[in-house]
Structures are given as structure tokens and as C-alpha cells.
Tab-separated table of C-alpha atoms in Angstrom:
chain	number	residue	atom	x	y	z
A	260	UNK	CA	-15.577	-5.594	9.520
A	261	UNK	CA	-12.240	-4.716	11.048
A	262	UNK	CA	-9.207	-4.319	8.791
A	263	UNK	CA	-8.014	-7.792	9.798
A	264	UNK	CA	-11.351	-9.540	9.291
A	265	UNK	CA	-11.801	-7.841	5.911
A	266	UNK	CA	-8.344	-8.985	4.767
A	267	UNK	CA	-8.979	-12.569	5.846
A	268	UNK	CA	-12.355	-12.524	4.071
A	269	UNK	CA	-10.704	-11.338	0.840
A	270	UNK	CA	-8.066	-14.080	1.117
A	271	UNK	CA	-10.798	-16.695	1.550
A	272	UNK	CA	-12.807	-15.318	-1.369
A	273	UNK	CA	-9.739	-15.288	-3.627
A	274	UNK	CA	-9.086	-18.941	-2.876
A	275	UNK	CA	-12.690	-19.858	-3.643
A	276	UNK	CA	-12.701	-17.844	-6.874
A	277	UNK	CA	-9.465	-19.513	-7.977
A	278	UNK	CA	-11.017	-22.931	-7.521
A	279	UNK	CA	-14.150	-21.937	-9.454
A	280	UNK	CA	-12.631	-20.058	-12.382
A	281	UNK	CA	-9.168	-18.975	-13.512
A	282	UNK	CA	-8.538	-15.715	-15.327
A	283	UNK	CA	-7.374	-15.883	-18.940
A	284	UNK	CA	-3.833	-14.950	-19.937
A	285	UNK	CA	-5.158	-11.787	-21.567
A	286	UNK	CA	-6.990	-10.765	-18.395
A	287	UNK	CA	-3.913	-11.413	-16.257
A	288	UNK	CA	-1.739	-9.351	-18.621
A	289	UNK	CA	-4.247	-6.482	-18.426
A	290	UNK	CA	-4.306	-6.634	-14.621
A	291	UNK	CA	-0.513	-6.530	-14.496
A	292	UNK	CA	-0.396	-3.448	-16.713
A	293	UNK	CA	-2.983	-1.746	-14.515
A	294	UNK	CA	-1.040	-2.558	-11.353
A	295	UNK	CA	2.234	-1.449	-12.917
A	296	UNK	CA	0.822	1.915	-13.973
A	297	UNK	CA	-0.812	2.398	-10.585
A	298	UNK	CA	2.538	1.873	-8.850
A	299	UNK	CA	3.737	5.041	-10.579
A	300	UNK	CA	1.162	7.036	-8.577
A	301	UNK	CA	3.183	6.478	-5.425
A	302	UNK	CA	5.861	9.137	-5.738
A	303	UNK	CA	9.029	10.071	-3.903
A	304	UNK	CA	8.527	10.459	-0.193
A	305	UNK	CA	5.710	7.951	0.032
A	306	UNK	CA	2.909	10.266	-1.121
A	307	UNK	CA	-0.047	8.948	-3.097
A	308	UNK	CA	-0.318	11.125	-6.200
A	309	UNK	CA	-4.105	10.996	-6.384
A	310	UNK	CA	-6.314	12.578	-3.696
A	311	UNK	CA	-6.781	10.378	-0.656
A	312	UNK	CA	-6.247	10.028	3.065
A	313	UNK	CA	-2.743	8.613	2.863
A	314	UNK	CA	-0.450	11.600	2.491
A	315	UNK	CA	2.614	11.575	4.701
A	316	UNK	CA	4.471	14.608	3.380
A	317	UNK	CA	4.167	16.337	6.749
A	318	UNK	CA	6.425	13.714	8.329
A	319	UNK	CA	9.115	13.466	5.679
A	320	UNK	CA	12.535	14.209	7.102
A	321	UNK	CA	15.281	15.254	4.710
A	322	UNK	CA	18.087	12.783	5.235
A	323	UNK	CA	21.654	13.471	4.265
A	324	UNK	CA	22.856	10.172	2.820
A	325	UNK	CA	26.067	11.590	1.336
A	326	UNK	CA	28.110	10.326	4.290
A	327	UNK	CA	27.125	6.739	3.423
A	328	UNK	CA	27.436	6.677	-0.373
A	329	UNK	CA	29.842	8.046	-2.946
A	330	UNK	CA	27.051	9.232	-5.241
A	331	UNK	CA	24.034	10.503	-3.212
A	332	UNK	CA	22.172	11.165	-6.466
A	333	UNK	CA	22.192	7.471	-7.285
A	334	UNK	CA	18.926	5.804	-6.334
A	335	UNK	CA	15.657	4.287	-7.477
A	336	UNK	CA	13.953	5.762	-10.516
A	337	UNK	CA	10.577	4.624	-11.824
A	338	UNK	CA	11.108	2.222	-14.717
A	339	UNK	CA	8.629	4.274	-16.773
A	340	UNK	CA	7.066	7.698	-16.738
A	341	UNK	CA	3.407	8.436	-16.204
A	342	UNK	CA	1.543	8.978	-19.451
A	343	UNK	CA	3.513	6.410	-21.435
A	344	UNK	CA	1.317	3.842	-23.178
A	345	UNK	CA	3.809	1.003	-23.440
A	346	UNK	CA	5.747	0.525	-20.239
A	347	UNK	CA	8.772	-1.796	-20.402
A	348	UNK	CA	8.209	-5.261	-18.941
A	349	UNK	CA	10.706	-7.894	-17.808
A	350	UNK	CA	8.986	-11.257	-18.368
A	351	UNK	CA	10.162	-13.460	-15.512
A	352	UNK	CA	9.671	-16.588	-17.614
A	353	UNK	CA	12.402	-15.390	-19.997
A	354	UNK	CA	14.969	-15.053	-17.216
A	355	UNK	CA	14.254	-16.554	-13.814
A	356	UNK	CA	16.353	-16.786	-10.686
A	357	UNK	CA	15.824	-20.551	-10.458
A	358	UNK	CA	16.674	-21.405	-14.071
A	359	UNK	CA	19.168	-18.717	-15.042
A	360	UNK	CA	20.387	-16.360	-12.329
A	361	UNK	CA	21.237	-19.041	-9.769
A	362	UNK	CA	23.601	-20.961	-12.071
A	363	UNK	CA	25.288	-17.802	-13.412
A	364	UNK	CA	25.994	-16.480	-9.910
A	365	UNK	CA	27.534	-19.792	-8.943
A	366	UNK	CA	29.752	-19.640	-12.023
A	367	UNK	CA	30.907	-16.137	-11.174
A	368	UNK	CA	31.327	-16.669	-7.432
A	369	UNK	CA	31.413	-20.260	-6.196
A	370	UNK	CA	28.602	-21.260	-3.787
A	371	UNK	CA	27.151	-17.743	-3.482
A	372	UNK	CA	24.150	-18.892	-5.504
A	373	UNK	CA	23.318	-21.534	-2.892
A	374	UNK	CA	23.602	-18.983	-0.076
A	375	UNK	CA	21.408	-16.440	-1.856
A	376	UNK	CA	18.849	-19.075	-2.817
A	377	UNK	CA	18.632	-20.321	0.756
A	378	UNK	CA	18.135	-16.727	1.971
A	379	UNK	CA	15.392	-16.010	-0.579
A	380	UNK	CA	13.539	-19.237	0.225
A	381	UNK	CA	13.825	-18.818	3.989
A	382	UNK	CA	12.403	-15.282	3.983
A	383	UNK	CA	9.688	-16.077	1.412
A	384	UNK	CA	8.486	-19.022	3.517
A	385	UNK	CA	8.852	-17.205	6.836
A	386	UNK	CA	5.540	-17.268	8.710
A	387	UNK	CA	4.079	-17.997	12.125
A	388	UNK	CA	0.878	-19.136	10.367
A	389	UNK	CA	-0.872	-16.363	12.249
A	390	UNK	CA	-2.640	-13.132	11.393
A	391	UNK	CA	-2.810	-11.015	14.553
A	392	UNK	CA	-4.969	-13.040	16.965
A	393	UNK	CA	-5.884	-15.735	14.417
A	394	UNK	CA	-3.842	-18.944	14.353
A	395	UNK	CA	-3.375	-21.743	11.787
A	396	UNK	CA	-3.748	-19.310	8.879
A	397	UNK	CA	-2.217	-20.070	5.486
A	398	UNK	CA	-0.566	-16.763	4.534
A	399	UNK	CA	0.891	-18.001	1.231
A	400	UNK	CA	-1.455	-15.871	-0.896
A	401	UNK	CA	-0.603	-12.738	1.059
A	402	UNK	CA	3.161	-13.333	1.015
A	403	UNK	CA	3.078	-13.977	-2.726
A	404	UNK	CA	1.151	-10.742	-3.310
A	405	UNK	CA	3.742	-8.741	-1.341
A	406	UNK	CA	6.690	-10.320	-3.180
A	407	UNK	CA	5.130	-9.976	-6.636
A	408	UNK	CA	4.082	-6.366	-6.013
A	409	UNK	CA	7.694	-5.376	-5.377
A	410	UNK	CA	8.717	-7.081	-8.614
A	411	UNK	CA	5.805	-5.376	-10.377
A	412	UNK	CA	7.195	-1.976	-9.300
A	413	UNK	CA	10.436	-3.022	-10.995
A	414	UNK	CA	8.560	-4.002	-14.153
A	415	UNK	CA	8.874	-7.773	-13.634
A	416	UNK	CA	5.846	-9.846	-14.625
A	417	UNK	CA	5.014	-13.482	-13.849
A	418	UNK	CA	2.748	-14.837	-16.582
A	419	UNK	CA	1.180	-17.409	-14.265
A	420	UNK	CA	0.220	-14.921	-11.541
A	421	UNK	CA	-3.078	-13.053	-11.359
A	422	UNK	CA	-2.230	-9.471	-10.334
A	423	UNK	CA	-5.852	-8.923	-9.391
A	424	UNK	CA	-4.832	-10.539	-6.094
A	425	UNK	CA	-2.429	-7.672	-5.379
A	426	UNK	CA	-5.146	-5.060	-5.685
A	427	UNK	CA	-7.513	-7.019	-3.466
A	428	UNK	CA	-5.028	-7.847	-0.696
A	429	UNK	CA	-2.838	-4.745	-0.473
A	430	UNK	CA	-4.652	-1.559	0.511
A	431	UNK	CA	-3.351	1.882	-0.459
A	432	UNK	CA	-1.615	2.650	2.821
A	433	UNK	CA	0.315	-0.619	2.547
A	434	UNK	CA	1.300	0.093	-1.064
A	435	UNK	CA	2.596	3.505	-0.011
A	436	UNK	CA	4.617	1.841	2.724
A	437	UNK	CA	5.936	-0.870	0.381
A	438	UNK	CA	7.193	1.571	-2.223
A	439	UNK	CA	8.756	3.884	0.342
A	440	UNK	CA	10.555	1.086	2.203
A	441	UNK	CA	11.648	-0.635	-1.004
A	442	UNK	CA	12.635	2.375	-3.089
A	443	UNK	CA	13.213	5.257	-0.654
A	444	UNK	CA	13.991	3.620	2.730
A	445	UNK	CA	15.505	6.794	4.172
A	446	UNK	CA	12.089	8.469	3.868
A	447	UNK	CA	10.181	5.849	5.834
A	448	UNK	CA	8.415	7.183	8.919
A	449	UNK	CA	6.784	5.599	11.935
A	450	UNK	CA	3.445	6.953	10.805
A	451	UNK	CA	3.708	4.977	7.561
A	452	UNK	CA	4.581	1.871	9.545
A	453	UNK	CA	1.620	2.403	11.885
A	454	UNK	CA	-0.814	3.179	9.072
A	455	UNK	CA	-1.263	-0.376	7.815
A	456	UNK	CA	-2.295	-3.645	9.507
A	457	UNK	CA	-2.902	-1.904	12.819
A	458	UNK	CA	-4.079	-5.111	14.481
A	459	UNK	CA	-1.026	-7.141	13.506
A	460	UNK	CA	1.897	-7.939	15.778
A	461	UNK	CA	5.175	-6.087	15.270
A	462	UNK	CA	6.925	-9.386	14.530
A	463	UNK	CA	4.521	-10.032	11.648
A	464	UNK	CA	5.176	-6.572	10.231
A	465	UNK	CA	8.926	-7.202	10.532
A	466	UNK	CA	8.349	-10.289	8.364
A	467	UNK	CA	6.847	-7.945	5.771
A	468	UNK	CA	9.977	-5.763	5.814
A	469	UNK	CA	12.248	-8.784	5.353
A	470	UNK	CA	10.141	-10.022	2.445
A	471	UNK	CA	10.196	-6.602	0.763
A	472	UNK	CA	13.978	-6.326	1.018
A	473	UNK	CA	14.604	-9.813	-0.365
A	474	UNK	CA	12.146	-9.231	-3.216
A	475	UNK	CA	13.967	-6.012	-4.095
A	476	UNK	CA	17.364	-7.713	-3.974
A	477	UNK	CA	16.189	-10.526	-6.232
A	478	UNK	CA	14.681	-8.031	-8.709
A	479	UNK	CA	17.967	-6.110	-8.889
A	480	UNK	CA	19.918	-9.346	-9.334
A	481	UNK	CA	17.647	-10.464	-12.177
A	482	UNK	CA	18.301	-7.273	-14.131
A	483	UNK	CA	22.054	-7.358	-13.460
A	484	UNK	CA	22.485	-11.057	-14.212
A	485	UNK	CA	20.398	-10.847	-17.385
A	486	UNK	CA	22.667	-8.039	-18.599
A	487	UNK	CA	25.772	-10.141	-17.805
A	488	UNK	CA	24.271	-13.143	-19.610
A	489	UNK	CA	23.617	-11.047	-22.711
A	490	UNK	CA	27.151	-9.711	-22.597
A	491	UNK	CA	28.633	-13.208	-22.306
A	492	UNK	CA	26.582	-14.521	-25.216
């Protein structure tokens, strides 16, 4: 099977499995922990820490970002270190954008919550209902996996989501690309971009970039707004 046909087959199988049997809460928690620890294997520069075909260190260009920021040392750091048994987890059900963050933002800055919410929803739902040459495709499962994987890298867990879907739908080269774009955008290369979903249209891959950026922004907002809420209470 081609990369595209294999992905569509996995999406179909996931939907059928979901209808037949749902994973238990314990299984879903275990799958999240596995995915969270695995995300630590993708290290700075978009290199997969374990042996494999997806190593892009030969294309990494050192970028001087000091002209754009006051503190060039400020940037993404993994929320946990490899080897730790108990990695910190932000349970989304305890502090969600819809139920908590949205209202607090509106209190702090009138109407900004509505604008942010509209932006998040628009990008999350953005689709042509296509996958390369295939039309009338429901891409909801795939878009949810992309969004939740970004939040997983930031230690955010959704109790009602089965993270086994992430591992089945997002191959290694795509995970490398996701972490590099989301956490180290200045190190992204064309080779990384070309390495995943080779049969897809550029416009569809641009949708992926938009979704990754909005997922990252919402994750950062959740942490910041939760801290403000705790301070106010």
C-alpha cells in the first residue's frame, strides 16, 4: 500500500474498532503515558533519538534569533526528562479552554476570548474533506490526533481520548516534523516538510501547520491562564 492508502486504511480500522469496543480508562491512561514518554525521544533539531531512517541533522542550519528576541536562550524545554518515572500531567478536564480559560481571558481583556475561540475553532475545523486525490473524506480523526499530539508534548491529557490513535495515525517522520515546527520552528527544513505525506497537496500540509500552531498557542494559554486563576483564588 502507498503511504496515503495505508493511512486511510488505519483511519477506517480505527473507526470500526471504536464502534466495536472502547478502551478502558486505565488503558487510555497507559497509552497517554507511553506517547508522552515517546515524545521525549524527538530532541532538539528534529532528530529521532533512537536509531532510524529519520535523522535530519545534516540539514540543520544554525539560526541567529537574537535579533528577534530579547532573550535568545528562552525557548521550549521538555516538560520532563528522560528516565523519570512520573512525568507531570496537566489534566485538561481540570482546566479547559471552553469552561475556564475562555471566560478568564474575556474578564482580563474584553472580547479577546471570543476572537481566540473563533480562531481555534476555525483552524481545528479547517478541511477540504480531501486526502490527496481522494474526496469526501472525513478527516476529523486525523485532525484530532494532530491537535492532541501537540498537547501531549506539552503534558496535557484528555481523559476521553484514546492516544492509541496518535501512534497509529502519525508516523515517525511526521512526529519529528510536528515537534520541530511546534517547539523549534527555526530548525525546520524543507527535507522535514517533504518527508511526510508525500502524496498530499501543499495546501493540505499548510492546514497541518496552522493546526499545529493553534494547538501550541492553546496549550501555552492553558498553562498561563491556570496559573493566573490560581493566583486570583
